[in-house]
Amino acid sequence: MLKKVSVIIASLIVVMCLFIANRMPVLDRANEYEIYLENYSTTEQIKKVKKEDYKFILGVKGESFSLKNENFCLDEFVKELDLHIVYEENLGEVVCYYGYSKKVKYLESIDGNLINVHIAVRNECVKIGFPIIYGSF
């Protein structure tokens, strides 16, 4: 009996370790991420976490990160994710691209289109969200 219990406990520990070790952001490009939890329509459910703490957060429904515009090339990003741009919108200071990639696990439907990548490009900053950017950019 003790042997069976020990095997079960060891198995659970291995599964938990594998789960934690494999939890990573969609792209490893930033030191800090915004993560969207259960009800991401409220700001209380949007948390900023450091990359090393990401793996310990449960209930993640999406994520985003920012980087400097000079470190971003839209064409390279589209190729890297095999991204299909569904549509774009110009909001004055910000140009937004909405797309779909099979490489991204999150999913949202906007106007009947499957979207899981949202890119907001501003003069000095780019914010990338999976499936979309919630909150502000």
Tab-separated table of N, CA and C in Angstrom:
chain	number	residue	atom	x	y	z
A	1	MET	N	0.808	-1.193	0.000
A	1	MET	CA	0.000	0.000	0.000
A	1	MET	C	0.855	1.263	0.000
A	2	LEU	N	1.887	1.284	0.830
A	2	LEU	CA	2.775	2.437	0.909
A	2	LEU	C	3.485	2.658	-0.419
A	3	LYS	N	3.818	1.570	-1.092
A	3	LYS	CA	4.494	1.662	-2.379
A	3	LYS	C	3.577	2.333	-3.416
A	4	LYS	N	2.309	1.961	-3.446
A	4	LYS	CA	1.351	2.541	-4.391
A	4	LYS	C	1.157	4.037	-4.125
A	5	VAL	N	1.021	4.396	-2.864
A	5	VAL	CA	0.854	5.802	-2.492
A	5	VAL	C	2.094	6.606	-2.890
A	6	SER	N	3.266	6.045	-2.663
A	6	SER	CA	4.517	6.719	-3.038
A	6	SER	C	4.604	6.929	-4.546
A	7	VAL	N	4.202	5.931	-5.319
A	7	VAL	CA	4.218	6.043	-6.782
A	7	VAL	C	3.237	7.116	-7.240
A	8	ILE	N	2.050	7.160	-6.652
A	8	ILE	CA	1.047	8.163	-7.017
A	8	ILE	C	1.546	9.570	-6.685
A	9	ILE	N	2.102	9.746	-5.510
A	9	ILE	CA	2.630	11.056	-5.113
A	9	ILE	C	3.779	11.473	-6.019
A	10	ALA	N	4.689	10.560	-6.314
A	10	ALA	CA	5.811	10.873	-7.207
A	10	ALA	C	5.306	11.236	-8.607
A	11	SER	N	4.292	10.520	-9.075
A	11	SER	CA	3.722	10.812	-10.392
A	11	SER	C	3.097	12.205	-10.426
A	12	LEU	N	2.367	12.550	-9.380
A	12	LEU	CA	1.758	13.880	-9.305
A	12	LEU	C	2.814	14.983	-9.278
A	13	ILE	N	3.880	14.752	-8.561
A	13	ILE	CA	4.964	15.737	-8.500
A	13	ILE	C	5.603	15.911	-9.874
A	14	VAL	N	5.834	14.832	-10.586
A	14	VAL	CA	6.417	14.906	-11.928
A	14	VAL	C	5.486	15.663	-12.877
A	15	VAL	N	4.192	15.361	-12.827
A	15	VAL	CA	3.227	16.048	-13.689
A	15	VAL	C	3.185	17.539	-13.377
A	16	MET	N	3.172	17.908	-12.101
A	16	MET	CA	3.167	19.324	-11.717
A	16	MET	C	4.432	20.024	-12.182
A	17	CYS	N	5.573	19.380	-12.043
A	17	CYS	CA	6.836	19.973	-12.484
A	17	CYS	C	6.850	20.176	-13.999
A	18	LEU	N	6.353	19.202	-14.735
A	18	LEU	CA	6.280	19.340	-16.187
A	18	LEU	C	5.323	20.455	-16.589
A	19	PHE	N	4.204	20.562	-15.903
A	19	PHE	CA	3.237	21.616	-16.174
A	19	PHE	C	3.866	22.988	-15.969
A	20	ILE	N	4.518	23.180	-14.846
A	20	ILE	CA	5.142	24.469	-14.539
A	20	ILE	C	6.298	24.758	-15.493
A	21	ALA	N	7.096	23.772	-15.802
A	21	ALA	CA	8.246	23.980	-16.683
A	21	ALA	C	7.830	24.337	-18.102
A	22	ASN	N	6.660	23.890	-18.548
A	22	ASN	CA	6.221	24.146	-19.920
A	22	ASN	C	5.327	25.365	-20.066
A	23	ARG	N	4.967	26.025	-18.982
A	23	ARG	CA	4.138	27.229	-19.075
A	23	ARG	C	5.022	28.413	-19.397
A	24	MET	N	4.870	28.914	-20.605
A	24	MET	CA	5.656	30.051	-21.060
A	24	MET	C	4.770	30.976	-21.865
A	25	PRO	N	5.152	32.236	-21.986
A	25	PRO	CA	4.412	33.142	-22.859
A	25	PRO	C	4.459	32.647	-24.311
A	26	VAL	N	3.533	33.124	-25.131
A	26	VAL	CA	3.513	32.745	-26.546
A	26	VAL	C	4.855	33.058	-27.190
A	27	LEU	N	5.366	34.253	-26.944
A	27	LEU	CA	6.678	34.660	-27.453
A	27	LEU	C	7.541	35.131	-26.292
A	28	ASP	N	8.765	34.717	-26.287
A	28	ASP	CA	9.707	35.117	-25.245
A	28	ASP	C	10.449	36.360	-25.726
A	29	ARG	N	9.783	37.497	-25.644
A	29	ARG	CA	10.353	38.737	-26.176
A	29	ARG	C	10.461	39.854	-25.158
A	30	ALA	N	9.924	39.654	-23.957
A	30	ALA	CA	9.887	40.750	-22.993
A	30	ALA	C	10.249	40.245	-21.605
A	31	ASN	N	10.566	41.197	-20.741
A	31	ASN	CA	10.837	40.860	-19.345
A	31	ASN	C	9.582	40.949	-18.496
A	32	GLU	N	8.553	41.651	-19.029
A	32	GLU	CA	7.312	41.806	-18.302
A	32	GLU	C	6.140	41.615	-19.262
A	33	TYR	N	5.105	40.951	-18.777
A	33	TYR	CA	3.917	40.671	-19.581
A	33	TYR	C	2.683	41.125	-18.831
A	34	GLU	N	1.676	41.542	-19.586
A	34	GLU	CA	0.348	41.721	-19.028
A	34	GLU	C	-0.392	40.430	-19.305
A	35	ILE	N	-0.987	39.873	-18.279
A	35	ILE	CA	-1.759	38.650	-18.488
A	35	ILE	C	-3.220	38.941	-18.186
A	36	TYR	N	-4.076	38.296	-18.957
A	36	TYR	CA	-5.508	38.466	-18.809
A	36	TYR	C	-6.054	37.207	-18.144
A	37	LEU	N	-6.713	37.416	-17.022
A	37	LEU	CA	-7.220	36.287	-16.257
A	37	LEU	C	-8.685	36.029	-16.586
A	38	GLU	N	-9.374	35.329	-15.733
A	38	GLU	CA	-10.733	34.842	-15.967
A	38	GLU	C	-11.638	35.829	-16.699
A	39	ASN	N	-11.854	36.999	-16.143
A	39	ASN	CA	-12.748	37.983	-16.746
A	39	ASN	C	-11.901	39.184	-17.137
A	40	TYR	N	-11.299	39.120	-18.293
A	40	TYR	CA	-10.326	40.134	-18.683
A	40	TYR	C	-10.949	41.453	-19.122
A	41	SER	N	-12.259	41.603	-18.993
A	41	SER	CA	-12.880	42.870	-19.349
A	41	SER	C	-12.763	43.893	-18.219
A	42	THR	N	-12.312	43.456	-17.045
A	42	THR	CA	-12.115	44.387	-15.944
A	42	THR	C	-10.622	44.528	-15.664
A	43	THR	N	-10.233	45.722	-15.277
A	43	THR	CA	-8.807	45.968	-15.035
A	43	THR	C	-8.261	45.166	-13.863
A	44	GLU	N	-9.137	44.728	-12.950
A	44	GLU	CA	-8.675	43.912	-11.824
A	44	GLU	C	-8.176	42.553	-12.304
A	45	GLN	N	-8.606	42.131	-13.473
A	45	GLN	CA	-8.215	40.826	-14.010
A	45	GLN	C	-7.058	40.928	-15.004
A	46	ILE	N	-6.462	42.103	-15.113
A	46	ILE	CA	-5.281	42.288	-15.949
A	46	ILE	C	-4.110	42.531	-15.010
A	47	LYS	N	-3.147	41.621	-15.031
A	47	LYS	CA	-2.012	41.693	-14.102
A	47	LYS	C	-0.702	41.798	-14.874
A	48	LYS	N	0.229	42.554	-14.324
A	48	LYS	CA	1.573	42.602	-14.887
A	48	LYS	C	2.437	41.616	-14.115
A	49	VAL	N	3.143	40.777	-14.863
A	49	VAL	CA	4.017	39.798	-14.226
A	49	VAL	C	5.365	39.772	-14.936
A	50	LYS	N	6.369	39.469	-14.198
A	50	LYS	CA	7.700	39.285	-14.782
A	50	LYS	C	7.746	37.924	-15.473
A	51	LYS	N	8.632	37.817	-16.456
A	51	LYS	CA	8.735	36.590	-17.244
A	51	LYS	C	8.948	35.362	-16.365
A	52	GLU	N	9.770	35.480	-15.351
A	52	GLU	CA	10.074	34.324	-14.508
A	52	GLU	C	8.894	33.913	-13.616
A	53	ASP	N	7.932	34.807	-13.405
A	53	ASP	CA	6.759	34.485	-12.591
A	53	ASP	C	5.584	33.986	-13.425
A	54	TYR	N	5.655	34.127	-14.733
A	54	TYR	CA	4.553	33.765	-15.628
A	54	TYR	C	4.096	32.324	-15.408
A	55	LYS	N	5.027	31.421	-15.250
A	55	LYS	CA	4.698	29.987	-15.157
A	55	LYS	C	3.889	29.616	-13.928
A	56	PHE	N	3.854	30.501	-12.927
A	56	PHE	CA	3.135	30.191	-11.703
A	56	PHE	C	1.714	30.763	-11.667
A	57	ILE	N	1.304	31.451	-12.723
A	57	ILE	CA	-0.021	32.066	-12.786
A	57	ILE	C	-0.987	31.104	-13.472
A	58	LEU	N	-2.090	30.822	-12.820
A	58	LEU	CA	-3.111	29.937	-13.389
A	58	LEU	C	-4.284	30.760	-13.906
A	59	GLY	N	-5.025	30.217	-14.851
A	59	GLY	CA	-6.210	30.886	-15.375
A	59	GLY	C	-5.917	31.943	-16.409
A	60	VAL	N	-4.779	31.857	-17.081
A	60	VAL	CA	-4.407	32.854	-18.084
A	60	VAL	C	-5.272	32.656	-19.333
A	61	LYS	N	-5.976	33.725	-19.735
A	61	LYS	CA	-6.846	33.690	-20.914
A	61	LYS	C	-6.267	34.478	-22.074
A	62	GLY	N	-5.145	35.142	-21.834
A	62	GLY	CA	-4.484	35.922	-22.876
A	62	GLY	C	-3.300	36.650	-22.284
A	63	GLU	N	-2.543	37.308	-23.151
A	63	GLU	CA	-1.347	38.010	-22.689
A	63	GLU	C	-0.956	39.088	-23.688
A	64	SER	N	-0.131	40.002	-23.235
A	64	SER	CA	0.409	41.021	-24.142
A	64	SER	C	1.753	41.488	-23.603
A	65	PHE	N	2.496	42.116	-24.476
A	65	PHE	CA	3.764	42.710	-24.079
A	65	PHE	C	4.060	43.885	-24.996
A	66	SER	N	4.935	44.759	-24.548
A	66	SER	CA	5.316	45.936	-25.328
A	66	SER	C	6.798	45.893	-25.613
A	67	LEU	N	7.160	46.501	-26.724
A	67	LEU	CA	8.570	46.682	-27.044
A	67	LEU	C	8.744	47.948	-27.863
A	68	LYS	N	9.980	48.389	-27.979
A	68	LYS	CA	10.250	49.610	-28.730
A	68	LYS	C	10.046	49.358	-30.217
A	69	ASN	N	9.530	50.377	-30.877
A	69	ASN	CA	9.239	50.280	-32.308
A	69	ASN	C	10.484	49.917	-33.112
A	70	GLU	N	11.634	50.401	-32.690
A	70	GLU	CA	12.882	50.140	-33.416
A	70	GLU	C	13.291	48.663	-33.358
A	71	ASN	N	12.742	47.904	-32.397
A	71	ASN	CA	13.054	46.484	-32.260
A	71	ASN	C	12.015	45.578	-32.913
A	72	PHE	N	11.144	46.159	-33.753
A	72	PHE	CA	10.036	45.387	-34.323
A	72	PHE	C	9.961	45.574	-35.828
A	73	CYS	N	9.837	44.465	-36.533
A	73	CYS	CA	9.627	44.487	-37.980
A	73	CYS	C	8.365	43.665	-38.260
A	74	LEU	N	7.324	44.327	-38.747
A	74	LEU	CA	6.043	43.665	-38.971
A	74	LEU	C	6.185	42.489	-39.930
A	75	ASP	N	6.925	42.659	-41.024
A	75	ASP	CA	7.077	41.572	-42.003
A	75	ASP	C	7.736	40.338	-41.388
A	76	GLU	N	8.777	40.531	-40.589
A	76	GLU	CA	9.445	39.406	-39.934
A	76	GLU	C	8.522	38.729	-38.924
A	77	PHE	N	7.753	39.533	-38.207
A	77	PHE	CA	6.825	38.995	-37.218
A	77	PHE	C	5.748	38.154	-37.901
A	78	VAL	N	5.222	38.647	-39.002
A	78	VAL	CA	4.202	37.916	-39.767
A	78	VAL	C	4.764	36.575	-40.244
A	79	LYS	N	5.993	36.573	-40.731
A	79	LYS	CA	6.621	35.321	-41.185
A	79	LYS	C	6.865	34.363	-40.023
A	80	GLU	N	7.358	34.881	-38.901
A	80	GLU	CA	7.678	34.046	-37.747
A	80	GLU	C	6.454	33.292	-37.229
A	81	LEU	N	5.317	33.969	-37.174
A	81	LEU	CA	4.106	33.346	-36.655
A	81	LEU	C	3.237	32.723	-37.746
A	82	ASP	N	3.663	32.848	-38.991
A	82	ASP	CA	2.841	32.406	-40.120
A	82	ASP	C	1.453	33.037	-39.971
A	83	LEU	N	1.482	34.349	-39.778
A	83	LEU	CA	0.312	35.131	-39.427
A	83	LEU	C	-0.437	35.591	-40.672
A	84	HIS	N	-1.746	35.404	-40.647
A	84	HIS	CA	-2.615	35.920	-41.704
A	84	HIS	C	-3.294	37.167	-41.144
A	85	ILE	N	-2.974	38.342	-41.691
A	85	ILE	CA	-3.594	39.591	-41.252
A	85	ILE	C	-5.029	39.613	-41.784
A	86	VAL	N	-5.996	39.678	-40.877
A	86	VAL	CA	-7.410	39.667	-41.257
A	86	VAL	C	-7.861	41.076	-41.628
A	87	TYR	N	-7.512	42.050	-40.803
A	87	TYR	CA	-7.800	43.440	-41.142
A	87	TYR	C	-6.936	44.367	-40.308
A	88	GLU	N	-6.905	45.617	-40.730
A	88	GLU	CA	-6.167	46.633	-39.991
A	88	GLU	C	-7.033	47.864	-39.854
A	89	GLU	N	-6.721	48.648	-38.818
A	89	GLU	CA	-7.451	49.897	-38.621
A	89	GLU	C	-6.488	50.982	-38.185
A	90	ASN	N	-6.734	52.179	-38.684
A	90	ASN	CA	-5.905	53.329	-38.374
A	90	ASN	C	-6.670	54.203	-37.394
A	91	LEU	N	-6.110	54.387	-36.207
A	91	LEU	CA	-6.755	55.170	-35.153
A	91	LEU	C	-6.018	56.486	-34.910
A	92	GLY	N	-5.452	57.056	-35.932
A	92	GLY	CA	-4.702	58.307	-35.790
A	92	GLY	C	-3.255	58.016	-35.433
A	93	GLU	N	-2.951	58.069	-34.137
A	93	GLU	CA	-1.584	57.818	-33.676
A	93	GLU	C	-1.226	56.341	-33.668
A	94	VAL	N	-2.220	55.470	-33.746
A	94	VAL	CA	-1.997	54.031	-33.619
A	94	VAL	C	-2.575	53.306	-34.832
A	95	VAL	N	-1.787	52.361	-35.360
A	95	VAL	CA	-2.280	51.470	-36.409
A	95	VAL	C	-2.370	50.084	-35.800
A	96	CYS	N	-3.548	49.466	-35.912
A	96	CYS	CA	-3.773	48.140	-35.336
A	96	CYS	C	-3.915	47.104	-36.440
A	97	TYR	N	-3.278	45.970	-36.224
A	97	TYR	CA	-3.385	44.825	-37.121
A	97	TYR	C	-3.988	43.677	-36.334
A	98	TYR	N	-4.978	43.039	-36.917
A	98	TYR	CA	-5.628	41.893	-36.296
A	98	TYR	C	-5.396	40.689	-37.198
A	99	GLY	N	-4.953	39.577	-36.628
A	99	GLY	CA	-4.657	38.423	-37.459
A	99	GLY	C	-4.890	37.103	-36.763
A	100	TYR	N	-4.649	36.057	-37.540
A	100	TYR	CA	-4.818	34.700	-37.035
A	100	TYR	C	-3.572	33.884	-37.352
A	101	SER	N	-3.111	33.123	-36.364
A	101	SER	CA	-1.977	32.222	-36.529
A	101	SER	C	-2.291	30.889	-35.870
A	102	LYS	N	-1.980	29.815	-36.560
A	102	LYS	CA	-2.169	28.479	-35.984
A	102	LYS	C	-1.194	28.222	-34.838
A	103	LYS	N	-0.163	29.037	-34.726
A	103	LYS	CA	0.848	28.850	-33.692
A	103	LYS	C	0.464	29.460	-32.345
A	104	VAL	N	-0.677	30.150	-32.290
A	104	VAL	CA	-1.112	30.827	-31.063
A	104	VAL	C	-2.325	30.101	-30.491
A	105	LYS	N	-2.267	29.796	-29.191
A	105	LYS	CA	-3.318	28.979	-28.568
A	105	LYS	C	-4.582	29.754	-28.220
A	106	TYR	N	-4.506	31.047	-28.071
A	106	TYR	CA	-5.675	31.837	-27.696
A	106	TYR	C	-6.542	32.109	-28.926
A	107	LEU	N	-7.829	32.445	-28.681
A	107	LEU	CA	-8.730	32.664	-29.810
A	107	LEU	C	-9.862	33.595	-29.411
A	108	GLU	N	-10.212	34.481	-30.325
A	108	GLU	CA	-11.311	35.426	-30.148
A	108	GLU	C	-12.015	35.541	-31.493
A	109	SER	N	-13.292	35.849	-31.477
A	109	SER	CA	-14.038	36.060	-32.716
A	109	SER	C	-14.459	37.519	-32.772
A	110	ILE	N	-14.076	38.199	-33.841
A	110	ILE	CA	-14.445	39.591	-34.046
A	110	ILE	C	-15.092	39.704	-35.414
A	111	ASP	N	-16.332	40.154	-35.431
A	111	ASP	CA	-17.107	40.273	-36.680
A	111	ASP	C	-17.088	38.981	-37.482
A	112	GLY	N	-17.147	37.852	-36.790
A	112	GLY	CA	-17.176	36.554	-37.460
A	112	GLY	C	-15.814	36.058	-37.921
A	113	ASN	N	-14.750	36.810	-37.622
A	113	ASN	CA	-13.392	36.404	-37.994
A	113	ASN	C	-12.653	35.874	-36.769
A	114	LEU	N	-11.919	34.790	-36.948
A	114	LEU	CA	-11.089	34.268	-35.866
A	114	LEU	C	-9.836	35.123	-35.755
A	115	ILE	N	-9.607	35.651	-34.564
A	115	ILE	CA	-8.469	36.534	-34.298
A	115	ILE	C	-7.730	35.982	-33.083
A	116	ASN	N	-6.401	35.921	-33.177
A	116	ASN	CA	-5.640	35.558	-31.977
A	116	ASN	C	-4.336	36.341	-31.848
A	117	VAL	N	-4.143	37.316	-32.733
A	117	VAL	CA	-2.982	38.201	-32.626
A	117	VAL	C	-3.444	39.624	-32.912
A	118	HIS	N	-3.114	40.532	-32.013
A	118	HIS	CA	-3.448	41.946	-32.175
A	118	HIS	C	-2.156	42.734	-31.999
A	119	ILE	N	-1.833	43.534	-32.981
A	119	ILE	CA	-0.603	44.335	-32.957
A	119	ILE	C	-1.001	45.798	-33.029
A	120	ALA	N	-0.572	46.591	-32.067
A	120	ALA	CA	-0.821	48.033	-32.065
A	120	ALA	C	0.520	48.741	-32.221
A	121	VAL	N	0.672	49.485	-33.314
A	121	VAL	CA	1.936	50.162	-33.603
A	121	VAL	C	1.742	51.664	-33.405
A	122	ARG	N	2.555	52.215	-32.546
A	122	ARG	CA	2.559	53.643	-32.258
A	122	ARG	C	3.947	54.159	-32.614
A	123	ASN	N	4.153	55.445	-32.614
A	123	ASN	CA	5.439	56.029	-33.000
A	123	ASN	C	6.633	55.349	-32.339
A	124	GLU	N	6.623	55.253	-31.022
A	124	GLU	CA	7.785	54.738	-30.297
A	124	GLU	C	7.603	53.329	-29.744
A	125	CYS	N	6.387	52.810	-29.787
A	125	CYS	CA	6.098	51.572	-29.077
A	125	CYS	C	5.199	50.661	-29.900
A	126	VAL	N	5.401	49.366	-29.721
A	126	VAL	CA	4.537	48.344	-30.315
A	126	VAL	C	4.027	47.488	-29.171
A	127	LYS	N	2.723	47.234	-29.165
A	127	LYS	CA	2.152	46.342	-28.168
A	127	LYS	C	1.521	45.183	-28.922
A	128	ILE	N	1.838	43.973	-28.481
A	128	ILE	CA	1.343	42.765	-29.131
A	128	ILE	C	0.523	41.995	-28.113
A	129	GLY	N	-0.706	41.642	-28.499
A	129	GLY	CA	-1.598	40.934	-27.607
A	129	GLY	C	-2.081	39.635	-28.212
A	130	PHE	N	-2.269	38.657	-27.349
A	130	PHE	CA	-2.798	37.356	-27.740
A	130	PHE	C	-3.986	37.047	-26.836
A	131	PRO	N	-5.215	36.929	-27.253
A	131	PRO	CA	-5.700	37.042	-28.608
A	131	PRO	C	-5.830	38.488	-29.068
A	132	ILE	N	-6.226	39.393	-28.165
A	132	ILE	CA	-6.222	40.814	-28.485
A	132	ILE	C	-5.719	41.579	-27.275
A	133	ILE	N	-5.454	42.851	-27.460
A	133	ILE	CA	-4.987	43.696	-26.355
A	133	ILE	C	-6.216	44.161	-25.592
A	134	TYR	N	-6.255	43.864	-24.317
A	134	TYR	CA	-7.317	44.354	-23.447
A	134	TYR	C	-6.733	45.472	-22.609
A	135	GLY	N	-7.589	46.323	-22.103
A	135	GLY	CA	-7.097	47.475	-21.363
A	135	GLY	C	-6.741	48.558	-22.356
A	136	SER	N	-5.600	49.169	-22.186
A	136	SER	CA	-5.221	50.282	-23.071
A	136	SER	C	-3.891	49.984	-23.751
A	137	PHE	N	-3.646	50.748	-24.800
A	137	PHE	CA	-2.352	50.685	-25.475
A	137	PHE	C	-1.993	52.052	-25.936
